Amino acid sequence: MNNHQIDISVIVPLYNEEESLPELAQWIERVMAENHFTYEIIFVNDGSTDRSWTVIEELAEKNPAIHGISFRRNYGKSPALNTGFSAAQGRVVITMDADLQDSPDEIPELYRMITEEGYDLVSGWKQKRYDPLSKTIPTKLFNATARKVSGIHNLHDFNCGLKAYRCEVVKHIEVYGDMHRYIPYLAKNAGFNKIGEKVVHHQARKYGTTKFGLDRFVNGYLDLMTLWFTSKFGAKPMHFFGLLGSLMFFIGLISTMVVGFGKLWRMKQGLPYSLVADSPYFYLALTMMLLGSQFFLAGFIGEIIARNSTRRNDYEINARL
Ligand code: UDP
Ligand code: MG
């Protein structure tokens, strides 16, 4: 199991954080030295337009454990993390933000939880946050929704930048788009169930400014819906659209028949009757039938797309005899 050359890989995604980097590197180096860890630090420069990359080059010159990867343009935090994950070699992989909001002093305990308590993933929880109110309140809502949808009920803070992973986990998940907010959910979907949490210290941003605006909450919500849908129905879209479509179509059909036969019956009885098209129920019923067929078609198209996916039979296998 332990064929890793080094104990810890620290991955730091960064975008325009030149002022923070030297301090962060020094702090990590100090913690590693005090605890006698072998380590590497991988700075992933996400297309910074300031001097960040030059600073990283200087740091790497002084310490061979420091590595850097630089994107030509800004892709986002998730692509930066994903690239860092591919490069990581340590037994335990730790991610942290570059802005000094996360404390490297948490590393030894996170490492212990992964290696000794057997966690697959440990997420930091900024129980006491030093962020503006406009961010902390929506964050509470965001986390409550994420807990409900993902079924990971013990996490308070999905999007904490400070997380620790067993190396295997990061090699088996793909973080894309803005999905870094839901890494625990991605891990769970890949079959890694032992997900824990550790209360971590949080500090106000010392240098620079936040890179995410309030649109993070809208996008975060949409991404959660996407993840929920793809994890449940990604391989069998018809089970979702087919059920919904059939149900709507059926209700529409019954309602049309009630309206139609109702009129025929009244005609037969010699009662006064009106045109089917005069009834508002007729139009509601028609709409239901139309929408129902559309859902059904969406299901078929989804199935055809899923069938063409080269990854439709990629499963997470963790043991063979
Ligand atoms: N970041 C990045 N690419 C981006 C935006 C952010 O690599 O496009 C990095 C950023 O430099 C920081 C981390 O992601 O190290 C978290 O960003 P930030 O501190 O701005 O987020 P907040 O703490 O406000 O949630
Ligand atoms: Mg920050």
Short mmCIF file of C-alpha atoms and ligand atoms in Angstrom, two decimals:
data_model
loop_
_atom_site.label_atom_id
_atom_site.label_comp_id
_atom_site.label_asym_id
_atom_site.label_seq_id
_atom_site.Cartn_x
_atom_site.Cartn_y
_atom_site.Cartn_z
CA MET A 1 0.00 0.00 0.00
CA ASN A 2 2.75 2.39 0.89
CA ASN A 3 4.75 2.58 -2.30
CA HIS A 4 4.84 6.34 -2.24
CA GLN A 5 8.19 8.05 -2.18
CA ILE A 6 7.00 10.98 -0.14
CA ASP A 7 4.51 11.51 2.66
CA ILE A 8 2.67 14.62 1.55
CA SER A 9 1.90 16.54 -1.63
CA VAL A 10 0.59 20.03 -1.01
CA ILE A 11 -1.30 21.43 -3.98
CA VAL A 12 -1.84 25.17 -4.12
CA PRO A 13 -3.99 26.58 -6.95
CA LEU A 14 -3.39 30.29 -7.36
CA TYR A 15 -4.42 33.23 -9.44
CA ASN A 16 -2.67 36.54 -8.83
CA GLU A 17 -1.40 35.88 -5.33
CA GLU A 18 2.17 37.19 -5.61
CA GLU A 19 2.26 38.80 -2.15
CA SER A 20 1.12 35.69 -0.28
CA LEU A 21 3.33 33.07 -1.89
CA PRO A 22 6.69 33.54 -0.10
CA GLU A 23 4.98 33.61 3.29
CA LEU A 24 2.90 30.54 2.49
CA ALA A 25 5.90 28.57 1.21
CA GLN A 26 7.91 29.43 4.30
CA TRP A 27 5.08 28.43 6.61
CA ILE A 28 4.58 25.07 4.89
CA GLU A 29 8.33 24.41 4.93
CA ARG A 30 8.43 25.11 8.65
CA VAL A 31 5.54 22.76 9.46
CA MET A 32 7.04 19.98 7.33
CA ALA A 33 10.46 20.34 8.95
CA GLU A 34 9.04 20.36 12.48
CA ASN A 35 7.12 17.14 11.81
CA HIS A 36 9.81 15.41 9.77
CA PHE A 37 7.59 14.87 6.76
CA THR A 38 8.96 14.29 3.31
CA TYR A 39 6.91 16.46 0.99
CA GLU A 40 6.46 18.33 -2.24
CA ILE A 41 4.62 21.59 -2.84
CA ILE A 42 2.97 21.94 -6.23
CA PHE A 43 2.00 25.48 -7.08
CA VAL A 44 -0.48 25.53 -9.93
CA ASN A 45 -0.42 28.99 -11.45
CA ASP A 46 -3.79 29.53 -13.05
CA GLY A 47 -2.73 32.09 -15.66
CA SER A 48 -1.82 34.85 -13.20
CA THR A 49 -1.20 38.25 -14.72
CA ASP A 50 0.95 39.49 -11.84
CA ARG A 51 4.42 38.31 -10.79
CA SER A 52 3.18 35.06 -9.19
CA TRP A 53 5.05 32.77 -11.59
CA THR A 54 8.34 34.61 -11.17
CA VAL A 55 7.92 34.31 -7.41
CA ILE A 56 7.32 30.57 -7.76
CA GLU A 57 10.43 30.20 -9.93
CA GLU A 58 12.47 31.94 -7.25
CA LEU A 59 11.02 29.76 -4.49
CA ALA A 60 11.66 26.57 -6.48
CA GLU A 61 15.29 27.55 -6.94
CA LYS A 62 15.80 27.69 -3.21
CA ASN A 63 13.88 24.53 -2.34
CA PRO A 64 13.90 21.43 -4.59
CA ALA A 65 10.66 20.21 -2.96
CA ILE A 66 8.82 23.11 -4.59
CA HIS A 67 7.37 22.49 -8.03
CA GLY A 68 5.26 24.63 -10.30
CA ILE A 69 2.83 24.17 -13.16
CA SER A 70 1.75 27.23 -15.09
CA PHE A 71 -1.34 27.61 -17.28
CA ARG A 72 -1.03 29.95 -20.22
CA ARG A 73 -4.38 31.49 -19.35
CA ASN A 74 -6.83 31.53 -16.47
CA TYR A 75 -8.97 28.39 -16.49
CA GLY A 76 -10.36 28.38 -12.94
CA LYS A 77 -9.73 26.71 -9.62
CA SER A 78 -11.10 23.29 -10.61
CA PRO A 79 -8.84 22.83 -13.65
CA ALA A 80 -5.90 23.99 -11.52
CA LEU A 81 -6.71 21.40 -8.83
CA ASN A 82 -7.25 18.67 -11.39
CA THR A 83 -3.84 19.32 -12.92
CA GLY A 84 -2.23 19.32 -9.49
CA PHE A 85 -3.96 16.03 -8.66
CA SER A 86 -2.46 14.34 -11.72
CA ALA A 87 1.00 15.47 -10.75
CA ALA A 88 0.82 14.60 -7.04
CA GLN A 89 3.03 11.77 -5.78
CA GLY A 90 2.61 11.86 -2.03
CA ARG A 91 0.84 9.27 0.08
CA VAL A 92 -1.48 12.01 1.31
CA VAL A 93 -2.53 14.92 -0.86
CA ILE A 94 -3.41 18.24 0.76
CA THR A 95 -4.98 21.14 -1.08
CA MET A 96 -4.96 24.67 0.25
CA ASP A 97 -5.70 28.15 -1.02
CA ALA A 98 -2.79 30.43 -1.70
CA ASP A 99 -4.18 33.46 0.09
CA LEU A 100 -3.08 32.48 3.62
CA GLN A 101 -6.71 32.01 4.70
CA ASP A 102 -5.94 28.33 5.31
CA SER A 103 -3.34 27.46 7.93
CA PRO A 104 -0.55 24.95 7.16
CA ASP A 105 -0.48 24.16 10.88
CA GLU A 106 -3.48 21.88 10.26
CA ILE A 107 -1.43 19.59 8.03
CA PRO A 108 -0.05 17.15 10.66
CA GLU A 109 -3.50 16.39 12.10
CA LEU A 110 -5.05 16.02 8.64
CA TYR A 111 -2.23 13.65 7.71
CA ARG A 112 -2.85 11.62 10.84
CA MET A 113 -6.59 11.35 10.16
CA ILE A 114 -5.93 9.95 6.69
CA THR A 115 -3.11 7.58 7.56
CA GLU A 116 -4.22 6.40 11.00
CA GLU A 117 -7.97 6.80 11.16
CA GLY A 118 -8.39 5.55 7.61
CA TYR A 119 -10.32 8.44 6.11
CA ASP A 120 -10.45 8.72 2.32
CA LEU A 121 -11.04 12.44 2.48
CA VAL A 122 -11.00 14.98 5.28
CA SER A 123 -12.50 18.37 4.61
CA GLY A 124 -11.70 21.47 6.62
CA TRP A 125 -14.52 23.25 8.40
CA LYS A 126 -14.09 26.96 8.90
CA GLN A 127 -16.34 26.95 11.94
CA LYS A 128 -15.39 30.51 12.75
CA ARG A 129 -15.09 32.38 9.49
CA TYR A 130 -13.45 35.68 8.76
CA ASP A 131 -15.38 36.56 5.65
CA PRO A 132 -17.97 39.26 4.97
CA LEU A 133 -21.59 38.47 5.96
CA SER A 134 -22.66 38.59 2.32
CA LYS A 135 -20.65 35.41 1.94
CA THR A 136 -21.21 33.54 5.19
CA ILE A 137 -25.03 33.53 5.10
CA PRO A 138 -25.45 32.23 1.52
CA THR A 139 -22.71 29.73 2.34
CA LYS A 140 -24.83 28.23 5.13
CA LEU A 141 -27.71 27.77 2.72
CA PHE A 142 -25.41 26.37 0.09
CA ASN A 143 -24.01 23.78 2.48
CA ALA A 144 -27.43 22.73 3.75
CA THR A 145 -28.55 22.08 0.16
CA ALA A 146 -25.34 20.27 -0.71
CA ARG A 147 -25.69 18.01 2.35
CA LYS A 148 -29.25 17.12 1.43
CA VAL A 149 -28.60 16.44 -2.25
CA SER A 150 -25.30 14.61 -1.87
CA GLY A 151 -26.37 12.56 1.13
CA ILE A 152 -23.10 13.43 2.91
CA HIS A 153 -24.74 14.58 6.10
CA ASN A 154 -21.69 15.08 8.26
CA LEU A 155 -20.05 17.90 6.29
CA HIS A 156 -20.57 21.53 7.26
CA ASP A 157 -18.30 23.14 4.71
CA PHE A 158 -18.12 21.51 1.28
CA ASN A 159 -16.13 24.25 -0.37
CA CYS A 160 -13.30 24.64 2.13
CA GLY A 161 -10.05 24.99 0.19
CA LEU A 162 -8.17 23.03 2.83
CA LYS A 163 -8.70 19.32 2.33
CA ALA A 164 -6.72 16.14 2.67
CA TYR A 165 -7.05 13.01 0.53
CA ARG A 166 -5.69 9.56 0.33
CA CYS A 167 -3.68 9.65 -2.89
CA GLU A 168 -5.89 7.08 -4.56
CA VAL A 169 -8.89 9.39 -4.24
CA VAL A 170 -7.42 12.25 -6.26
CA LYS A 171 -6.33 9.87 -8.99
CA HIS A 172 -9.91 8.64 -9.40
CA ILE A 173 -11.92 11.83 -9.51
CA GLU A 174 -12.14 14.40 -12.23
CA VAL A 175 -12.64 17.98 -11.12
CA TYR A 176 -13.82 20.18 -13.98
CA GLY A 177 -15.77 23.39 -14.53
CA ASP A 178 -16.50 24.77 -11.07
CA MET A 179 -16.90 21.36 -9.47
CA HIS A 180 -14.21 22.00 -6.83
CA ARG A 181 -17.12 23.03 -4.60
CA TYR A 182 -18.36 19.46 -4.59
CA ILE A 183 -15.23 17.36 -4.37
CA PRO A 184 -16.64 15.32 -1.44
CA TYR A 185 -19.67 14.49 -3.61
CA LEU A 186 -17.41 13.55 -6.54
CA ALA A 187 -15.42 11.32 -4.21
CA LYS A 188 -18.57 9.70 -2.88
CA ASN A 189 -19.79 9.03 -6.41
CA ALA A 190 -16.46 7.36 -7.15
CA GLY A 191 -17.04 5.03 -4.21
CA PHE A 192 -14.94 6.69 -1.50
CA ASN A 193 -17.22 6.68 1.50
CA LYS A 194 -15.13 7.49 4.50
CA ILE A 195 -15.41 11.24 4.41
CA GLY A 196 -14.57 13.21 7.53
CA GLU A 197 -14.27 16.72 8.74
CA LYS A 198 -11.86 18.71 10.86
CA VAL A 199 -12.46 22.13 12.35
CA VAL A 200 -9.76 24.42 10.99
CA HIS A 201 -8.62 27.94 11.74
CA HIS A 202 -9.54 30.52 9.21
CA GLN A 203 -8.09 33.96 8.70
CA ALA A 204 -9.17 37.03 6.84
CA ARG A 205 -7.51 37.51 3.50
CA LYS A 206 -4.22 39.28 4.11
CA TYR A 207 -3.24 40.32 0.59
CA GLY A 208 -5.09 40.69 -2.69
CA THR A 209 -8.82 40.19 -3.23
CA THR A 210 -11.24 37.29 -3.57
CA LYS A 211 -11.47 35.79 -7.05
CA PHE A 212 -15.12 34.76 -6.83
CA GLY A 213 -18.19 37.00 -6.82
CA LEU A 214 -21.76 36.34 -5.74
CA ASP A 215 -22.43 34.44 -8.97
CA ARG A 216 -20.67 31.58 -7.20
CA PHE A 217 -23.94 30.76 -5.47
CA VAL A 218 -26.02 30.65 -8.65
CA ASN A 219 -23.42 28.56 -10.44
CA GLY A 220 -22.91 26.43 -7.37
CA TYR A 221 -26.60 25.59 -7.24
CA LEU A 222 -26.73 24.72 -10.96
CA ASP A 223 -23.64 22.54 -10.63
CA LEU A 224 -25.22 20.70 -7.74
CA MET A 225 -28.28 19.91 -9.86
CA THR A 226 -26.01 18.67 -12.65
CA LEU A 227 -24.07 16.43 -10.29
CA TRP A 228 -27.22 15.05 -8.74
CA PHE A 229 -28.67 14.29 -12.17
CA THR A 230 -25.54 12.77 -13.69
CA SER A 231 -24.76 10.66 -10.65
CA LYS A 232 -28.30 9.28 -10.51
CA PHE A 233 -29.35 9.12 -14.14
CA GLY A 234 -26.20 9.80 -16.19
CA ALA A 235 -26.07 6.22 -17.41
CA LYS A 236 -29.84 5.75 -17.73
CA PRO A 237 -31.52 9.05 -18.62
CA MET A 238 -34.67 7.26 -19.73
CA HIS A 239 -35.42 6.31 -16.13
CA PHE A 240 -35.81 9.98 -15.38
CA PHE A 241 -37.36 11.43 -18.54
CA GLY A 242 -39.34 8.32 -19.38
CA LEU A 243 -41.08 8.23 -16.03
CA LEU A 244 -41.83 11.93 -16.01
CA GLY A 245 -42.93 11.88 -19.66
CA SER A 246 -45.16 8.83 -19.30
CA LEU A 247 -46.78 10.23 -16.20
CA MET A 248 -47.57 13.57 -17.83
CA PHE A 249 -48.75 11.99 -21.04
CA PHE A 250 -50.99 9.60 -19.16
CA ILE A 251 -52.58 12.33 -17.05
CA GLY A 252 -53.11 14.38 -20.23
CA LEU A 253 -54.66 11.44 -22.05
CA ILE A 254 -57.07 10.61 -19.24
CA SER A 255 -58.12 14.25 -18.94
CA THR A 256 -58.75 14.57 -22.68
CA MET A 257 -60.83 11.44 -22.59
CA VAL A 258 -62.85 12.71 -19.62
CA VAL A 259 -63.60 15.95 -21.47
CA GLY A 260 -64.39 14.14 -24.78
CA PHE A 261 -66.52 11.35 -23.41
CA GLY A 262 -68.25 13.78 -21.09
CA LYS A 263 -69.48 15.69 -24.09
CA LEU A 264 -70.59 12.53 -25.95
CA TRP A 265 -72.46 11.32 -22.91
CA ARG A 266 -74.32 14.62 -22.55
CA MET A 267 -75.17 14.56 -26.26
CA LYS A 268 -76.57 11.09 -25.91
CA GLN A 269 -78.63 12.04 -22.87
CA GLY A 270 -80.03 15.05 -24.71
CA LEU A 271 -78.47 17.41 -22.17
CA PRO A 272 -77.07 20.81 -23.18
CA TYR A 273 -73.37 20.54 -24.08
CA SER A 274 -70.56 22.76 -25.27
CA LEU A 275 -67.64 22.25 -27.67
CA VAL A 276 -64.68 20.33 -26.31
CA ALA A 277 -62.46 23.25 -27.33
CA ASP A 278 -64.45 25.56 -25.06
CA SER A 279 -63.19 23.79 -21.97
CA PRO A 280 -59.97 25.08 -20.38
CA TYR A 281 -59.28 21.51 -19.20
CA PHE A 282 -58.93 20.45 -22.79
CA TYR A 283 -56.02 22.85 -23.32
CA LEU A 284 -54.35 21.87 -20.07
CA ALA A 285 -54.68 18.22 -21.02
CA LEU A 286 -53.27 18.87 -24.48
CA THR A 287 -50.28 20.70 -23.03
CA MET A 288 -49.62 17.82 -20.67
CA MET A 289 -49.62 15.34 -23.53
CA LEU A 290 -47.30 17.49 -25.62
CA LEU A 291 -44.85 18.06 -22.78
CA GLY A 292 -45.03 14.39 -21.85
CA SER A 293 -43.99 13.33 -25.36
CA GLN A 294 -41.19 15.89 -25.34
CA PHE A 295 -39.82 14.47 -22.09
CA PHE A 296 -40.00 11.02 -23.55
CA LEU A 297 -38.04 12.11 -26.61
CA ALA A 298 -35.45 13.78 -24.37
CA GLY A 299 -35.08 10.39 -22.67
CA PHE A 300 -34.44 8.59 -25.97
CA ILE A 301 -31.92 11.20 -27.08
CA GLY A 302 -30.22 10.97 -23.70
CA GLU A 303 -29.99 7.19 -24.06
CA ILE A 304 -28.43 7.49 -27.49
CA ILE A 305 -25.85 9.95 -26.17
CA ALA A 306 -25.09 7.77 -23.15
CA ARG A 307 -24.67 4.78 -25.48
CA ASN A 308 -22.09 6.61 -27.51
CA SER A 309 -20.01 7.56 -24.51
CA THR A 310 -16.70 5.73 -24.49
CA ARG A 311 -16.82 5.80 -20.70
CA ARG A 312 -20.19 4.14 -20.29
CA ASN A 313 -18.54 1.02 -18.94
CA ASP A 314 -15.84 2.59 -16.81
CA TYR A 315 -16.35 1.35 -13.29
CA GLU A 316 -14.36 1.93 -10.14
CA ILE A 317 -12.77 -1.42 -9.36
CA ASN A 318 -10.70 -1.56 -6.22
CA ALA A 319 -9.88 -5.22 -5.87
CA ARG A 320 -9.55 -8.37 -7.96
CA LEU A 321 -8.59 -11.92 -7.18
N1 UDP B 1 -8.03 30.62 -7.72
C1 UDP B 1 -7.52 30.02 -8.87
N2 UDP B 1 -8.12 30.31 -10.08
C2 UDP B 1 -9.19 31.15 -10.17
C3 UDP B 1 -9.73 31.71 -8.99
C4 UDP B 1 -9.13 31.41 -7.78
O1 UDP B 1 -6.56 29.26 -8.81
O2 UDP B 1 -9.67 31.38 -11.28
C5 UDP B 1 -7.39 30.32 -6.43
C6 UDP B 1 -7.06 31.56 -5.60
O3 UDP B 1 -5.84 32.13 -6.01
C7 UDP B 1 -7.01 31.01 -4.22
C8 UDP B 1 -8.10 29.94 -4.23
O4 UDP B 1 -8.32 29.64 -5.61
O5 UDP B 1 -5.75 30.39 -3.95
C9 UDP B 1 -9.38 30.42 -3.57
O6 UDP B 1 -9.79 31.65 -4.12
P1 UDP B 1 -10.30 32.88 -3.24
O7 UDP B 1 -9.45 33.02 -2.02
O8 UDP B 1 -10.39 34.06 -4.14
O9 UDP B 1 -11.74 32.37 -2.85
P2 UDP B 1 -12.51 32.64 -1.47
O10 UDP B 1 -11.55 32.39 -0.34
O11 UDP B 1 -12.97 34.05 -1.53
O12 UDP B 1 -13.63 31.64 -1.49
MG MG B 2 -9.73 32.94 0.01
#
